[in-house]
mmCIF file of C-alpha atoms in Angstrom:
data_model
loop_
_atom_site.group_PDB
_atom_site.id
_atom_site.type_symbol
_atom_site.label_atom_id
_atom_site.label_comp_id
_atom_site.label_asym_id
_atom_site.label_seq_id
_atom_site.Cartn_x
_atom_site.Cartn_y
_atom_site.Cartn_z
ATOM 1 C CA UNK A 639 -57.139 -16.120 -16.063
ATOM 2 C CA UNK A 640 -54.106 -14.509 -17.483
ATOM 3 C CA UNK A 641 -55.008 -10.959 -16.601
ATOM 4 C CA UNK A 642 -56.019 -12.211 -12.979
ATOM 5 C CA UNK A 643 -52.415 -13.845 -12.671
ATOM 6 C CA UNK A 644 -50.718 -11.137 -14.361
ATOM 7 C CA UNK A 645 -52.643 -8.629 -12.005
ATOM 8 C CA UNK A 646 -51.366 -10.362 -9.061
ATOM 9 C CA UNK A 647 -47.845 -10.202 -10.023
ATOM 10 C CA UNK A 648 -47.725 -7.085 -10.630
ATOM 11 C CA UNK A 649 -49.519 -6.207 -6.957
ATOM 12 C CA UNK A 650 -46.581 -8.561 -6.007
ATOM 13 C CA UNK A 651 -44.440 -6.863 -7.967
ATOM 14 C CA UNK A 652 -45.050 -3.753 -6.567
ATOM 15 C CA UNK A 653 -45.317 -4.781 -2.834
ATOM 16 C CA UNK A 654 -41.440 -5.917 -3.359
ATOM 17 C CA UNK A 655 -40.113 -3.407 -5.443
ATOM 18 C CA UNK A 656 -38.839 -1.064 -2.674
ATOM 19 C CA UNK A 657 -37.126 -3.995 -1.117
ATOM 20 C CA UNK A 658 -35.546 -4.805 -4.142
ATOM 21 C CA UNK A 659 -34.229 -1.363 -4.682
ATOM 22 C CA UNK A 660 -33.208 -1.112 -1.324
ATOM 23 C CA UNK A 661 -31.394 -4.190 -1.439
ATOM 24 C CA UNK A 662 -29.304 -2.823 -4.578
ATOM 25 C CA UNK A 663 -28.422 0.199 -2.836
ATOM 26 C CA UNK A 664 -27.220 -1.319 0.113
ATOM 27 C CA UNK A 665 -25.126 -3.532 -1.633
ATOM 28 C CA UNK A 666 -23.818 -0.307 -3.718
ATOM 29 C CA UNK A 667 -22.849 1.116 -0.339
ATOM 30 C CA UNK A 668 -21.403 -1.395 1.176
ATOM 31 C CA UNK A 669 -19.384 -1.773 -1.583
ATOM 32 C CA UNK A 670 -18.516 1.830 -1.576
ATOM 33 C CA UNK A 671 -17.546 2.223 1.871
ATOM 34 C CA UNK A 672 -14.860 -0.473 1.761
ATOM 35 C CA UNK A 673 -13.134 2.676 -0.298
ATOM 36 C CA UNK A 674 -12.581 6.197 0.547
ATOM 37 C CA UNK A 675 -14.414 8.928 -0.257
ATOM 38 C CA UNK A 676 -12.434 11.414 -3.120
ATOM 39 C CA UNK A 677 -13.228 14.076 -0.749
ATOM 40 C CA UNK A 678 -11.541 12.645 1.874
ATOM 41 C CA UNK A 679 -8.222 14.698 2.708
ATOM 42 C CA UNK A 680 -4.829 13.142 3.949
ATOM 43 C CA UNK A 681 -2.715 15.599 5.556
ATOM 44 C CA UNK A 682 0.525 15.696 3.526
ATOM 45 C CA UNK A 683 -0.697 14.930 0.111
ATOM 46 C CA UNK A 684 -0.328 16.782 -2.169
ATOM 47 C CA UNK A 685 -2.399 17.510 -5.247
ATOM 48 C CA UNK A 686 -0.109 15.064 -7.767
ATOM 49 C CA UNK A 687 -0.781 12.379 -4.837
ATOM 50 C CA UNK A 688 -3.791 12.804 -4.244
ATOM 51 C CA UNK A 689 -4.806 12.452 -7.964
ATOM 52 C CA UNK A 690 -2.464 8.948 -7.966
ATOM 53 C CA UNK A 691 -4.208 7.976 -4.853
ATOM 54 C CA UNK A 692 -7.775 7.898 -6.021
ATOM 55 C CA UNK A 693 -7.031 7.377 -9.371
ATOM 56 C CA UNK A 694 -5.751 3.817 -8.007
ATOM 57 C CA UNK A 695 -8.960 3.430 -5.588
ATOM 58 C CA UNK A 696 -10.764 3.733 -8.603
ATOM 59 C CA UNK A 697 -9.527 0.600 -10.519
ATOM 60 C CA UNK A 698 -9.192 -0.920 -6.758
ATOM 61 C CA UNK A 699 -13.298 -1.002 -7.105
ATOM 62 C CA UNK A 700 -13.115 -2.208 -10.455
ATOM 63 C CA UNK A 701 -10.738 -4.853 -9.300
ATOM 64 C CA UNK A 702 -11.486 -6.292 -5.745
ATOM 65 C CA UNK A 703 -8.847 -7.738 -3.610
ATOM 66 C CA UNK A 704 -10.567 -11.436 -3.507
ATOM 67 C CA UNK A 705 -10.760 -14.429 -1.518
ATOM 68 C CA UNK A 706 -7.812 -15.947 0.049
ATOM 69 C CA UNK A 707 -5.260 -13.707 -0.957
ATOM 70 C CA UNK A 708 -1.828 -11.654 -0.494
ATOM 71 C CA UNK A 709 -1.788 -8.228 -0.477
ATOM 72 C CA UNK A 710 1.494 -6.617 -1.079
ATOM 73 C CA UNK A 711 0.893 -2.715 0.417
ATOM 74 C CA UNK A 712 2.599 0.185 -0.331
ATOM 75 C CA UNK A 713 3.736 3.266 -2.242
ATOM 76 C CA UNK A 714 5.759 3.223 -5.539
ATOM 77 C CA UNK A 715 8.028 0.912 -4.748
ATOM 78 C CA UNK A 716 4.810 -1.715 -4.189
ATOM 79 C CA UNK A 717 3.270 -0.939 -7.005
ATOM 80 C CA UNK A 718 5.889 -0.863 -9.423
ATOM 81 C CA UNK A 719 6.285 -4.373 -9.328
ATOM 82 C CA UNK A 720 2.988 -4.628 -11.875
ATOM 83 C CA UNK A 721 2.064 -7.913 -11.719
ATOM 84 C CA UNK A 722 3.802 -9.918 -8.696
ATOM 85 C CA UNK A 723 2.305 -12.950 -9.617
ATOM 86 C CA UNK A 724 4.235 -13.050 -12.773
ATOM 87 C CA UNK A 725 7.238 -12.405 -10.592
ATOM 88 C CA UNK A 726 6.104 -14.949 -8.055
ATOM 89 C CA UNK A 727 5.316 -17.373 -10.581
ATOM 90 C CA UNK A 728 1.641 -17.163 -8.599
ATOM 91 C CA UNK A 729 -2.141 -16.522 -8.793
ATOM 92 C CA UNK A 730 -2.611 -15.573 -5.562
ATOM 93 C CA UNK A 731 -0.855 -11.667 -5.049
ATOM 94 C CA UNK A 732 -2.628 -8.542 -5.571
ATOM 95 C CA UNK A 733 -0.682 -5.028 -5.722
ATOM 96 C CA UNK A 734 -2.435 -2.693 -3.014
ATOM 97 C CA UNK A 735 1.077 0.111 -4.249
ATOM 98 C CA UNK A 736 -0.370 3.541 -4.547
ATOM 99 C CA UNK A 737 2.256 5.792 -5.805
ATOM 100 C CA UNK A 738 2.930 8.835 -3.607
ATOM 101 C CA UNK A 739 1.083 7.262 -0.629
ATOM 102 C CA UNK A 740 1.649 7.728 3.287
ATOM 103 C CA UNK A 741 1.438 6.092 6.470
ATOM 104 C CA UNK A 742 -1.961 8.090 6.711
ATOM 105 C CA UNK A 743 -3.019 6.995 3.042
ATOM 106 C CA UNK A 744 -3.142 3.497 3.694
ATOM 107 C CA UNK A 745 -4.971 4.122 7.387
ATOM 108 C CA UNK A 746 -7.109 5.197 6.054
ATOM 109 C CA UNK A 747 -7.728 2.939 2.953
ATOM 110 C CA UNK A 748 -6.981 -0.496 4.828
ATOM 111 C CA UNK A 749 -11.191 -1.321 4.885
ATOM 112 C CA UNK A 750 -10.664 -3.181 1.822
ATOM 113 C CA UNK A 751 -7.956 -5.196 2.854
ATOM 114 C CA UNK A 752 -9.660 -6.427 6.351
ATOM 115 C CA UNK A 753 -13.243 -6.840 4.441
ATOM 116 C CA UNK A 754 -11.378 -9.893 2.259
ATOM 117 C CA UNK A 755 -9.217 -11.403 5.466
ATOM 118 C CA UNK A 756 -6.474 -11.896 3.237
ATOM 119 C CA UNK A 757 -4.073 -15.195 3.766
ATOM 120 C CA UNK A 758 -1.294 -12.109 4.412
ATOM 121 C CA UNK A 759 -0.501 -8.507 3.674
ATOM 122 C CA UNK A 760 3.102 -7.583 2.664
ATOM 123 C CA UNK A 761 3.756 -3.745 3.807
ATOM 124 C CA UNK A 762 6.497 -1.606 2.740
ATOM 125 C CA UNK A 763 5.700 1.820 3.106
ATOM 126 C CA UNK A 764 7.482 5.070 4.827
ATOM 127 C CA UNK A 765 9.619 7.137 2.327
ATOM 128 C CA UNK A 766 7.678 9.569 1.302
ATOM 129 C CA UNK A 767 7.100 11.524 4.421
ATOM 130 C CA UNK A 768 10.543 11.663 4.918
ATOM 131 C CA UNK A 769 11.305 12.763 0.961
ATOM 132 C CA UNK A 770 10.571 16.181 2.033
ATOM 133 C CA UNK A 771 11.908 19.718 3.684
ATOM 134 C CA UNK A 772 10.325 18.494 7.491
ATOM 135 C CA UNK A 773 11.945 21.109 9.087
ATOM 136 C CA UNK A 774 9.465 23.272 9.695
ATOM 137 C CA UNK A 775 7.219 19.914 10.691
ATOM 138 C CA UNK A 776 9.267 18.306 13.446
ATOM 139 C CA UNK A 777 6.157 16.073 14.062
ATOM 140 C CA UNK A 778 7.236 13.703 11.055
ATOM 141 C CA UNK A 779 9.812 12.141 12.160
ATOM 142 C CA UNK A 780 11.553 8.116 12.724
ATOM 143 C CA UNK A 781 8.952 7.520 15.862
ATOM 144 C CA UNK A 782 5.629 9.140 13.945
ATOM 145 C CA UNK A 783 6.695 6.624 10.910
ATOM 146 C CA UNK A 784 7.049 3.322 12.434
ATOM 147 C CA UNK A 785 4.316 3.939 15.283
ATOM 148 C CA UNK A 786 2.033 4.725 12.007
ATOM 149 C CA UNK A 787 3.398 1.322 10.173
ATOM 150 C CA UNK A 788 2.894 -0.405 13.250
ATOM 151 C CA UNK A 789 -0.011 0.922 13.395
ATOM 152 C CA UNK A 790 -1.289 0.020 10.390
ATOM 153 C CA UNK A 791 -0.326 -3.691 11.048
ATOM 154 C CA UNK A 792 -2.714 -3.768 14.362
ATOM 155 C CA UNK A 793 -5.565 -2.551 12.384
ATOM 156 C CA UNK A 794 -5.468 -5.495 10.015
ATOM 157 C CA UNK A 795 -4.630 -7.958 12.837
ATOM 158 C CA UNK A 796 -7.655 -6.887 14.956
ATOM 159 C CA UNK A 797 -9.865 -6.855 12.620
ATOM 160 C CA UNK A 798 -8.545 -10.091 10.172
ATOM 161 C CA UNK A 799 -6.902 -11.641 12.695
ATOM 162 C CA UNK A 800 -5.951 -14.565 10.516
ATOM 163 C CA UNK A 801 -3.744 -12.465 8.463
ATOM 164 C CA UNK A 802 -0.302 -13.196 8.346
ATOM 165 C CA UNK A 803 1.609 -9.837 8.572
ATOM 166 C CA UNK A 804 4.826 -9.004 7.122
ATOM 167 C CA UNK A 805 6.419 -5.631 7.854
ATOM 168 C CA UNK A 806 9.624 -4.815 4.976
ATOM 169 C CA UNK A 807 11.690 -2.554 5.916
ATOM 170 C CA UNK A 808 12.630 0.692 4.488
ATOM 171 C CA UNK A 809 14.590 0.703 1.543
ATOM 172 C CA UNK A 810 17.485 3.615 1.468
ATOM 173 C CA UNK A 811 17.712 6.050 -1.341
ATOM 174 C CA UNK A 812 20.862 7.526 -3.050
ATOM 175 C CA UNK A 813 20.505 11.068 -3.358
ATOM 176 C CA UNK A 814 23.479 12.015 -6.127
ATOM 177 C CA UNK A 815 21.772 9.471 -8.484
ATOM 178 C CA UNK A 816 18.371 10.652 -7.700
ATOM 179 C CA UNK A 817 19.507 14.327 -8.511
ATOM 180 C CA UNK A 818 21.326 13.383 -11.267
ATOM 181 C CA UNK A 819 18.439 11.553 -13.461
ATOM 182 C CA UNK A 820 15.892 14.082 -11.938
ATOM 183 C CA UNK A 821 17.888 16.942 -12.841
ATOM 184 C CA UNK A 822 16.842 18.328 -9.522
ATOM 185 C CA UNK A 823 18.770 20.649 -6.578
ATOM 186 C CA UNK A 824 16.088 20.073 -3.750
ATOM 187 C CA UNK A 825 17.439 21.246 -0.420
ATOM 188 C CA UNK A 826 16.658 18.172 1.433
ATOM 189 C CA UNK A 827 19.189 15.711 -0.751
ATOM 190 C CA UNK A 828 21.954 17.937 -0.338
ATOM 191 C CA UNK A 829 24.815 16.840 1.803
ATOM 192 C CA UNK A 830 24.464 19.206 4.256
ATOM 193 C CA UNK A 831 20.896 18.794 5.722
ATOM 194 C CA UNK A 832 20.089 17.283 8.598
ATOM 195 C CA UNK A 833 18.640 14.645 9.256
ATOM 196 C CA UNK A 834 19.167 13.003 5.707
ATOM 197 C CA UNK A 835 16.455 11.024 4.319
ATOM 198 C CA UNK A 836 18.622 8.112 5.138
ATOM 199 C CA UNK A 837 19.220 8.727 8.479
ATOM 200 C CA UNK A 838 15.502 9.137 9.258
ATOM 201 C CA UNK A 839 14.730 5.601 7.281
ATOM 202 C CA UNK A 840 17.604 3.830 9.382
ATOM 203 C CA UNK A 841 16.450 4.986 12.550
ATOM 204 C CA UNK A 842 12.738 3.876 11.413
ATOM 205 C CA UNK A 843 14.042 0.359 10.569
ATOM 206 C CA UNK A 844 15.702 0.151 14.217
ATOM 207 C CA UNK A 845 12.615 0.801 15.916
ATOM 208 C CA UNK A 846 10.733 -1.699 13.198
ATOM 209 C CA UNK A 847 12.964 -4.320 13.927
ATOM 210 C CA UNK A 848 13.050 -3.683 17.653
ATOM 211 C CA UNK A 849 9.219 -4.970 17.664
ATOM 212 C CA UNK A 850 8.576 -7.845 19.465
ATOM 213 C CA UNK A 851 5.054 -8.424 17.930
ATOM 214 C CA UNK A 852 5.248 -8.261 14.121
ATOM 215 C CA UNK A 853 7.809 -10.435 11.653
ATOM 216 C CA UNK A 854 9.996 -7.870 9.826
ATOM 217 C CA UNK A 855 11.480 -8.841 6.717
ATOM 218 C CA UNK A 856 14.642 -6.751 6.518
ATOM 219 C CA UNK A 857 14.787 -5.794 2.350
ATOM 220 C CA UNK A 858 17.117 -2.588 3.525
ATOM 221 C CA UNK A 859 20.100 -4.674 4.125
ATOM 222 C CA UNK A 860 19.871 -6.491 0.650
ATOM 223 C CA UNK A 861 19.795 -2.903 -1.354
ATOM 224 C CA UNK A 862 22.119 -0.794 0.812
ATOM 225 C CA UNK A 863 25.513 -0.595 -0.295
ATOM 226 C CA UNK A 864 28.535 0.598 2.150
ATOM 227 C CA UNK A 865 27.657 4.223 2.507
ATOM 228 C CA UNK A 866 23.730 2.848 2.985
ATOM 229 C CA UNK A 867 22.917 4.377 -0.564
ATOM 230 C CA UNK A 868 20.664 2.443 -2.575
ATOM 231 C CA UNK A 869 22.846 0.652 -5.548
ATOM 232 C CA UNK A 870 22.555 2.643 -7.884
ATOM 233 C CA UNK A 871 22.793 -0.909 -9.819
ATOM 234 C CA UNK A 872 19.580 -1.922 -8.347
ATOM 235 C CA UNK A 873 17.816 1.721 -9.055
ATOM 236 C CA UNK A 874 16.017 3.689 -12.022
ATOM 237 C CA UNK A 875 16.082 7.143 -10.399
ATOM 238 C CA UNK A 876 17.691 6.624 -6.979
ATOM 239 C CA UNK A 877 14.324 6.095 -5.647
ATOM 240 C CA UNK A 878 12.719 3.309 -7.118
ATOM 241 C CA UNK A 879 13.446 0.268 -8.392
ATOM 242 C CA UNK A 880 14.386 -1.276 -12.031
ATOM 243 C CA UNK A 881 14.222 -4.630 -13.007
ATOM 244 C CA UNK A 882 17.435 -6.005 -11.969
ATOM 245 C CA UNK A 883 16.275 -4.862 -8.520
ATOM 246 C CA UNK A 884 12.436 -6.119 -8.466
ATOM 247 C CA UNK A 885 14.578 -9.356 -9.835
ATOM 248 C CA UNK A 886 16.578 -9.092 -6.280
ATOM 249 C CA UNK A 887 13.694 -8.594 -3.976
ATOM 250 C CA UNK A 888 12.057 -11.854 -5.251
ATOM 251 C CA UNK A 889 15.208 -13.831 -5.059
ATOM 252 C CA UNK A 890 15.188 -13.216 -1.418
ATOM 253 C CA UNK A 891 11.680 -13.489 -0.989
ATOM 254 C CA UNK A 892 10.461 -16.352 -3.082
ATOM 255 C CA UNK A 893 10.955 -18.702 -0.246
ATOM 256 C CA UNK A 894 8.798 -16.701 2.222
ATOM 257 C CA UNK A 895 5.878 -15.773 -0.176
ATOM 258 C CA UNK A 896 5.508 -20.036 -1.722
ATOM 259 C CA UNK A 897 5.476 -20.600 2.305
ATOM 260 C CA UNK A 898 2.245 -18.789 2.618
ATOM 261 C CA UNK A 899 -1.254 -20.536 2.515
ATOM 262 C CA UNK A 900 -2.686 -19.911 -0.245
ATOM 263 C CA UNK A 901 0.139 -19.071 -2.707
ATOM 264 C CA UNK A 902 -0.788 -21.389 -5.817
#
């Protein structure tokens, strides 16, 4: 009787096995394809960013962005706040920052984010494609950037259209302090060239803030000082952020992110 029942199961067994398999592998790829591919290429990157970017996508499939969420999205300046919930005093934030990243990098990573409908996403990204010699590649430029950041911000509302959307603005950088810690002489923070990082991220934030669809939360105005330099006060490098700034940004945030759903 127990060979007769154990040959059945394993008739059964059998039968089902491909199904089972099949079943794991589909749920491998779909988890897979919420991510994108390492052989993907993002015109722009370069070979440091592009070892940052998927580097991060890595531990992003290690660490899923969960139910009933906020995503903050961005570059450096995103994910060098670490933990936001400890900042938040929260449980509910996850850092989507990829150091390095584009407008195009997070195009074409935002499958994650609209597979978990998150309760909002908090985007600040932009810099980088204009923390470069363009000259010779007129197409990046103040319209390409916010058109690619606006963008970005109907992707998520088509597809998750439940999610909140908060475009930041810009933050300025301050090219003598970023020279002076970097030790660096790169032709496009010198005084003479044209158009200066910070004229191309002002002129980005106009058109931002000239959209009548998506809420902008204007961060540039709370780190610019007179000459629309980043304080240095509020700045590592020139460029990013120390503490006393991440301390600033959640000051005059705090209010907005506890007034999401969600934020516990």
């Amino acid at each position: 009787m127990v060979e007769q029942w154990t040959l059945v199961f394993d008739m059964h067994f059998k039968n089902f096995l491909p199904i089972i398999l099949a079943l794991i592998l589909s749920s491998c790829s779909d988890s897979n394809s919420k991510y994108p591919s390492p052989d993907m290429s993002i015109e722009g990157q370069l070979d440091w960013q592009k070892k940052f970017y998927f580097e991060r996508i890595a531990e992003f499939k290690k660490n899923p962005i969960g139910e009933n969420k906020i995503v903050f999205l961005g570059n450096s300046i995103i994910q060098g706040g670490g933990d936001w919930n400890k900042k938040y005093n929260s449980k509910g934030i996850v850092n989507r920052g990829i150091s390095g990243d584009f407008t195009n990098g997070i195009l074409n990573r935002l499958d994650e984010i609209i597979f978990y409908h998150p309760i909002s996403v908090f985007l600040m990204i932009g810099i980088n494609e204009f923390f470069a010699d363009n000259s010779n590649n007129p197409s990046i430029n103040p319209e390409y950037v916010a058109q690619n950041i606006l963008k970005i911000a109907g992707t998520i509302e088509k597809e998750s259209p439940k999610t909140e959307i908060l475009i930041s603005t810009i933050l300025p950088i301050n090219n003598e302090q970023y020279i002076n810690v970097k030790n660096v002489d790169y032709n496009f923070l010198q005084e003479n060239y044209s158009p200066s990082v910070n004229d191309q991220v002002e002129k980005t934030n106009m058109i931002l803030k000239s959209n009548k669809k998506y809420a902008v939360v204007d961060l540039y105005k709370v780190f610019a000082d007179e000459n629309y330099n980043l304080k240095s006060s509020l700045s590592s490098d020139g460029v990013h952020l120390n503490n006393t700034g991440y301390d600033l940004w959640v000051q005059r945030t705090i209010s907005l992110i506890n007034s999401l759903k969600g934020n516990k």
